[in-house]
Amino acid sequence: MKRLLTGAIVTVVFATTASAVMASEAAVTAISSETQEIKPFNLVHRAYSGHFSDQGIPGFHGLTMAYRSGQLNAEDLIETAINQGRLSPETLDDTGYVNAVRSQLRKLERSNHDGSIRQ
């Protein structure tokens, strides 16, 4: 009887521990999915499509004109995405990401006036 009781207690402890570990993994997954990393092309495309107009980033032709005139830069778009929870704050320190956004903005500026963005 003593062995049966000990076995039952060990089983309950393992089950409780496993549940806690799984819950902690689920929490980590939920946190990382909150800050979904948006690719530079998609960031610029969303800005161009007007998704950031509520945050003061003009869409469509206004985005191109703001970039061309120096009123808007890659860092502005990245900060907007950070404020929306789409990028982590460390992204501003990632020179590769910032340069990729700049490159996409330059491509947008050079693109045809047909409204398409080339990747």
JSON list of C-alpha atoms in Angstrom, two decimals:
[
{"chain": "A", "resi": 1, "resn": "MET", "atom": "CA", "xyz": [0.00, 0.00, 0.00]},
{"chain": "A", "resi": 2, "resn": "LYS", "atom": "CA", "xyz": [2.87, 2.31, 0.84]},
{"chain": "A", "resi": 3, "resn": "ARG", "atom": "CA", "xyz": [4.37, 1.75, -2.63]},
{"chain": "A", "resi": 4, "resn": "LEU", "atom": "CA", "xyz": [1.05, 2.47, -4.29]},
{"chain": "A", "resi": 5, "resn": "LEU", "atom": "CA", "xyz": [0.66, 5.72, -2.36]},
{"chain": "A", "resi": 6, "resn": "THR", "atom": "CA", "xyz": [4.25, 6.76, -3.14]},
{"chain": "A", "resi": 7, "resn": "GLY", "atom": "CA", "xyz": [3.72, 5.94, -6.82]},
{"chain": "A", "resi": 8, "resn": "ALA", "atom": "CA", "xyz": [0.55, 8.02, -6.90]},
{"chain": "A", "resi": 9, "resn": "ILE", "atom": "CA", "xyz": [2.30, 11.00, -5.29]},
{"chain": "A", "resi": 10, "resn": "VAL", "atom": "CA", "xyz": [5.21, 10.78, -7.74]},
{"chain": "A", "resi": 11, "resn": "THR", "atom": "CA", "xyz": [2.77, 10.62, -10.65]},
{"chain": "A", "resi": 12, "resn": "VAL", "atom": "CA", "xyz": [0.91, 13.72, -9.41]},
{"chain": "A", "resi": 13, "resn": "VAL", "atom": "CA", "xyz": [4.19, 15.62, -8.97]},
{"chain": "A", "resi": 14, "resn": "PHE", "atom": "CA", "xyz": [5.35, 14.73, -12.49]},
{"chain": "A", "resi": 15, "resn": "ALA", "atom": "CA", "xyz": [1.98, 15.64, -14.00]},
{"chain": "A", "resi": 16, "resn": "THR", "atom": "CA", "xyz": [1.96, 19.00, -12.20]},
{"chain": "A", "resi": 17, "resn": "THR", "atom": "CA", "xyz": [5.55, 19.75, -13.24]},
{"chain": "A", "resi": 18, "resn": "ALA", "atom": "CA", "xyz": [4.85, 18.83, -16.86]},
{"chain": "A", "resi": 19, "resn": "SER", "atom": "CA", "xyz": [1.78, 21.08, -16.90]},
{"chain": "A", "resi": 20, "resn": "ALA", "atom": "CA", "xyz": [3.79, 24.00, -15.50]},
{"chain": "A", "resi": 21, "resn": "VAL", "atom": "CA", "xyz": [6.52, 23.51, -18.12]},
{"chain": "A", "resi": 22, "resn": "MET", "atom": "CA", "xyz": [3.98, 23.35, -20.95]},
{"chain": "A", "resi": 23, "resn": "ALA", "atom": "CA", "xyz": [2.22, 26.47, -19.63]},
{"chain": "A", "resi": 24, "resn": "SER", "atom": "CA", "xyz": [5.53, 28.32, -19.49]},
{"chain": "A", "resi": 25, "resn": "GLU", "atom": "CA", "xyz": [6.34, 27.30, -23.08]},
{"chain": "A", "resi": 26, "resn": "ALA", "atom": "CA", "xyz": [2.90, 28.48, -24.19]},
{"chain": "A", "resi": 27, "resn": "ALA", "atom": "CA", "xyz": [3.51, 31.85, -22.50]},
{"chain": "A", "resi": 28, "resn": "VAL", "atom": "CA", "xyz": [6.84, 32.24, -24.31]},
{"chain": "A", "resi": 29, "resn": "THR", "atom": "CA", "xyz": [5.18, 31.39, -27.61]},
{"chain": "A", "resi": 30, "resn": "ALA", "atom": "CA", "xyz": [2.40, 33.91, -26.95]},
{"chain": "A", "resi": 31, "resn": "ILE", "atom": "CA", "xyz": [4.92, 36.64, -26.13]},
{"chain": "A", "resi": 32, "resn": "SER", "atom": "CA", "xyz": [6.98, 36.00, -29.25]},
{"chain": "A", "resi": 33, "resn": "SER", "atom": "CA", "xyz": [3.90, 35.98, -31.45]},
{"chain": "A", "resi": 34, "resn": "GLU", "atom": "CA", "xyz": [2.88, 39.38, -30.06]},
{"chain": "A", "resi": 35, "resn": "THR", "atom": "CA", "xyz": [5.99, 40.93, -31.59]},
{"chain": "A", "resi": 36, "resn": "GLN", "atom": "CA", "xyz": [5.79, 39.44, -35.02]},
{"chain": "A", "resi": 37, "resn": "GLU", "atom": "CA", "xyz": [8.81, 40.51, -36.99]},
{"chain": "A", "resi": 38, "resn": "ILE", "atom": "CA", "xyz": [7.66, 42.15, -40.20]},
{"chain": "A", "resi": 39, "resn": "LYS", "atom": "CA", "xyz": [10.05, 41.93, -43.14]},
{"chain": "A", "resi": 40, "resn": "PRO", "atom": "CA", "xyz": [11.43, 45.21, -44.57]},
{"chain": "A", "resi": 41, "resn": "PHE", "atom": "CA", "xyz": [9.56, 44.77, -47.87]},
{"chain": "A", "resi": 42, "resn": "ASN", "atom": "CA", "xyz": [6.28, 44.18, -46.02]},
{"chain": "A", "resi": 43, "resn": "LEU", "atom": "CA", "xyz": [6.89, 47.16, -43.74]},
{"chain": "A", "resi": 44, "resn": "VAL", "atom": "CA", "xyz": [7.32, 49.51, -46.69]},
{"chain": "A", "resi": 45, "resn": "HIS", "atom": "CA", "xyz": [4.42, 47.91, -48.56]},
{"chain": "A", "resi": 46, "resn": "ARG", "atom": "CA", "xyz": [2.13, 48.36, -45.54]},
{"chain": "A", "resi": 47, "resn": "ALA", "atom": "CA", "xyz": [3.22, 52.00, -45.27]},
{"chain": "A", "resi": 48, "resn": "TYR", "atom": "CA", "xyz": [2.62, 52.53, -48.98]},
{"chain": "A", "resi": 49, "resn": "SER", "atom": "CA", "xyz": [-0.82, 50.95, -48.66]},
{"chain": "A", "resi": 50, "resn": "GLY", "atom": "CA", "xyz": [-1.77, 53.47, -45.97]},
{"chain": "A", "resi": 51, "resn": "HIS", "atom": "CA", "xyz": [-1.70, 51.15, -42.96]},
{"chain": "A", "resi": 52, "resn": "PHE", "atom": "CA", "xyz": [0.26, 53.70, -40.90]},
{"chain": "A", "resi": 53, "resn": "SER", "atom": "CA", "xyz": [-1.74, 56.80, -41.80]},
{"chain": "A", "resi": 54, "resn": "ASP", "atom": "CA", "xyz": [-3.24, 56.90, -38.29]},
{"chain": "A", "resi": 55, "resn": "GLN", "atom": "CA", "xyz": [0.32, 57.27, -37.00]},
{"chain": "A", "resi": 56, "resn": "GLY", "atom": "CA", "xyz": [1.11, 60.18, -39.34]},
{"chain": "A", "resi": 57, "resn": "ILE", "atom": "CA", "xyz": [2.83, 58.19, -42.09]},
{"chain": "A", "resi": 58, "resn": "PRO", "atom": "CA", "xyz": [1.31, 59.15, -45.43]},
{"chain": "A", "resi": 59, "resn": "GLY", "atom": "CA", "xyz": [0.32, 56.40, -47.82]},
{"chain": "A", "resi": 60, "resn": "PHE", "atom": "CA", "xyz": [0.59, 55.92, -51.55]},
{"chain": "A", "resi": 61, "resn": "HIS", "atom": "CA", "xyz": [2.10, 58.87, -53.44]},
{"chain": "A", "resi": 62, "resn": "GLY", "atom": "CA", "xyz": [2.37, 60.84, -50.18]},
{"chain": "A", "resi": 63, "resn": "LEU", "atom": "CA", "xyz": [4.82, 58.25, -48.81]},
{"chain": "A", "resi": 64, "resn": "THR", "atom": "CA", "xyz": [7.03, 58.59, -51.87]},
{"chain": "A", "resi": 65, "resn": "MET", "atom": "CA", "xyz": [6.94, 62.38, -51.68]},
{"chain": "A", "resi": 66, "resn": "ALA", "atom": "CA", "xyz": [7.66, 62.43, -47.93]},
{"chain": "A", "resi": 67, "resn": "TYR", "atom": "CA", "xyz": [10.66, 60.12, -48.43]},
{"chain": "A", "resi": 68, "resn": "ARG", "atom": "CA", "xyz": [11.94, 62.09, -51.42]},
{"chain": "A", "resi": 69, "resn": "SER", "atom": "CA", "xyz": [11.70, 65.39, -49.53]},
{"chain": "A", "resi": 70, "resn": "GLY", "atom": "CA", "xyz": [13.40, 64.02, -46.40]},
{"chain": "A", "resi": 71, "resn": "GLN", "atom": "CA", "xyz": [10.32, 64.34, -44.21]},
{"chain": "A", "resi": 72, "resn": "LEU", "atom": "CA", "xyz": [10.29, 60.57, -43.66]},
{"chain": "A", "resi": 73, "resn": "ASN", "atom": "CA", "xyz": [13.06, 58.01, -43.36]},
{"chain": "A", "resi": 74, "resn": "ALA", "atom": "CA", "xyz": [13.52, 54.30, -42.67]},
{"chain": "A", "resi": 75, "resn": "GLU", "atom": "CA", "xyz": [13.81, 54.89, -38.93]},
{"chain": "A", "resi": 76, "resn": "ASP", "atom": "CA", "xyz": [10.40, 56.61, -38.90]},
{"chain": "A", "resi": 77, "resn": "LEU", "atom": "CA", "xyz": [8.75, 53.52, -40.41]},
{"chain": "A", "resi": 78, "resn": "ILE", "atom": "CA", "xyz": [10.58, 51.21, -38.03]},
{"chain": "A", "resi": 79, "resn": "GLU", "atom": "CA", "xyz": [9.56, 53.29, -35.00]},
{"chain": "A", "resi": 80, "resn": "THR", "atom": "CA", "xyz": [5.95, 53.18, -36.18]},
{"chain": "A", "resi": 81, "resn": "ALA", "atom": "CA", "xyz": [6.08, 49.38, -36.42]},
{"chain": "A", "resi": 82, "resn": "ILE", "atom": "CA", "xyz": [7.70, 49.23, -32.97]},
{"chain": "A", "resi": 83, "resn": "ASN", "atom": "CA", "xyz": [4.89, 51.36, -31.54]},
{"chain": "A", "resi": 84, "resn": "GLN", "atom": "CA", "xyz": [2.38, 48.96, -33.09]},
{"chain": "A", "resi": 85, "resn": "GLY", "atom": "CA", "xyz": [4.16, 45.97, -31.57]},
{"chain": "A", "resi": 86, "resn": "ARG", "atom": "CA", "xyz": [5.18, 44.58, -34.96]},
{"chain": "A", "resi": 87, "resn": "LEU", "atom": "CA", "xyz": [8.93, 44.98, -34.32]},
{"chain": "A", "resi": 88, "resn": "SER", "atom": "CA", "xyz": [11.07, 44.82, -31.23]},
{"chain": "A", "resi": 89, "resn": "PRO", "atom": "CA", "xyz": [12.76, 48.07, -30.11]},
{"chain": "A", "resi": 90, "resn": "GLU", "atom": "CA", "xyz": [16.19, 46.52, -30.83]},
{"chain": "A", "resi": 91, "resn": "THR", "atom": "CA", "xyz": [15.35, 46.61, -34.55]},
{"chain": "A", "resi": 92, "resn": "LEU", "atom": "CA", "xyz": [16.45, 50.25, -34.69]},
{"chain": "A", "resi": 93, "resn": "ASP", "atom": "CA", "xyz": [19.96, 49.06, -33.77]},
{"chain": "A", "resi": 94, "resn": "ASP", "atom": "CA", "xyz": [19.96, 46.41, -36.52]},
{"chain": "A", "resi": 95, "resn": "THR", "atom": "CA", "xyz": [21.81, 48.17, -39.34]},
{"chain": "A", "resi": 96, "resn": "GLY", "atom": "CA", "xyz": [20.98, 45.36, -41.76]},
{"chain": "A", "resi": 97, "resn": "TYR", "atom": "CA", "xyz": [17.26, 45.80, -41.18]},
{"chain": "A", "resi": 98, "resn": "VAL", "atom": "CA", "xyz": [17.44, 49.61, -41.34]},
{"chain": "A", "resi": 99, "resn": "ASN", "atom": "CA", "xyz": [19.43, 49.43, -44.58]},
{"chain": "A", "resi": 100, "resn": "ALA", "atom": "CA", "xyz": [16.94, 46.96, -46.04]},
{"chain": "A", "resi": 101, "resn": "VAL", "atom": "CA", "xyz": [14.06, 49.35, -45.28]},
{"chain": "A", "resi": 102, "resn": "ARG", "atom": "CA", "xyz": [16.04, 52.21, -46.86]},
{"chain": "A", "resi": 103, "resn": "SER", "atom": "CA", "xyz": [16.61, 50.06, -49.92]},
{"chain": "A", "resi": 104, "resn": "GLN", "atom": "CA", "xyz": [12.90, 49.27, -50.20]},
{"chain": "A", "resi": 105, "resn": "LEU", "atom": "CA", "xyz": [12.06, 52.97, -49.88]},
{"chain": "A", "resi": 106, "resn": "ARG", "atom": "CA", "xyz": [14.53, 53.82, -52.66]},
{"chain": "A", "resi": 107, "resn": "LYS", "atom": "CA", "xyz": [13.02, 51.11, -54.87]},
{"chain": "A", "resi": 108, "resn": "LEU", "atom": "CA", "xyz": [9.58, 52.52, -54.17]},
{"chain": "A", "resi": 109, "resn": "GLU", "atom": "CA", "xyz": [10.78, 55.99, -55.09]},
{"chain": "A", "resi": 110, "resn": "ARG", "atom": "CA", "xyz": [12.20, 54.70, -58.38]},
{"chain": "A", "resi": 111, "resn": "SER", "atom": "CA", "xyz": [9.26, 52.45, -59.19]},
{"chain": "A", "resi": 112, "resn": "ASN", "atom": "CA", "xyz": [6.82, 53.20, -61.93]},
{"chain": "A", "resi": 113, "resn": "HIS", "atom": "CA", "xyz": [3.90, 55.43, -61.11]},
{"chain": "A", "resi": 114, "resn": "ASP", "atom": "CA", "xyz": [1.55, 52.48, -61.63]},
{"chain": "A", "resi": 115, "resn": "GLY", "atom": "CA", "xyz": [1.33, 51.93, -57.88]},
{"chain": "A", "resi": 116, "resn": "SER", "atom": "CA", "xyz": [3.33, 48.72, -57.78]},
{"chain": "A", "resi": 117, "resn": "ILE", "atom": "CA", "xyz": [6.16, 48.04, -55.40]},
{"chain": "A", "resi": 118, "resn": "ARG", "atom": "CA", "xyz": [8.92, 45.77, -56.62]},
{"chain": "A", "resi": 119, "resn": "GLN", "atom": "CA", "xyz": [10.73, 43.44, -54.28]}
]
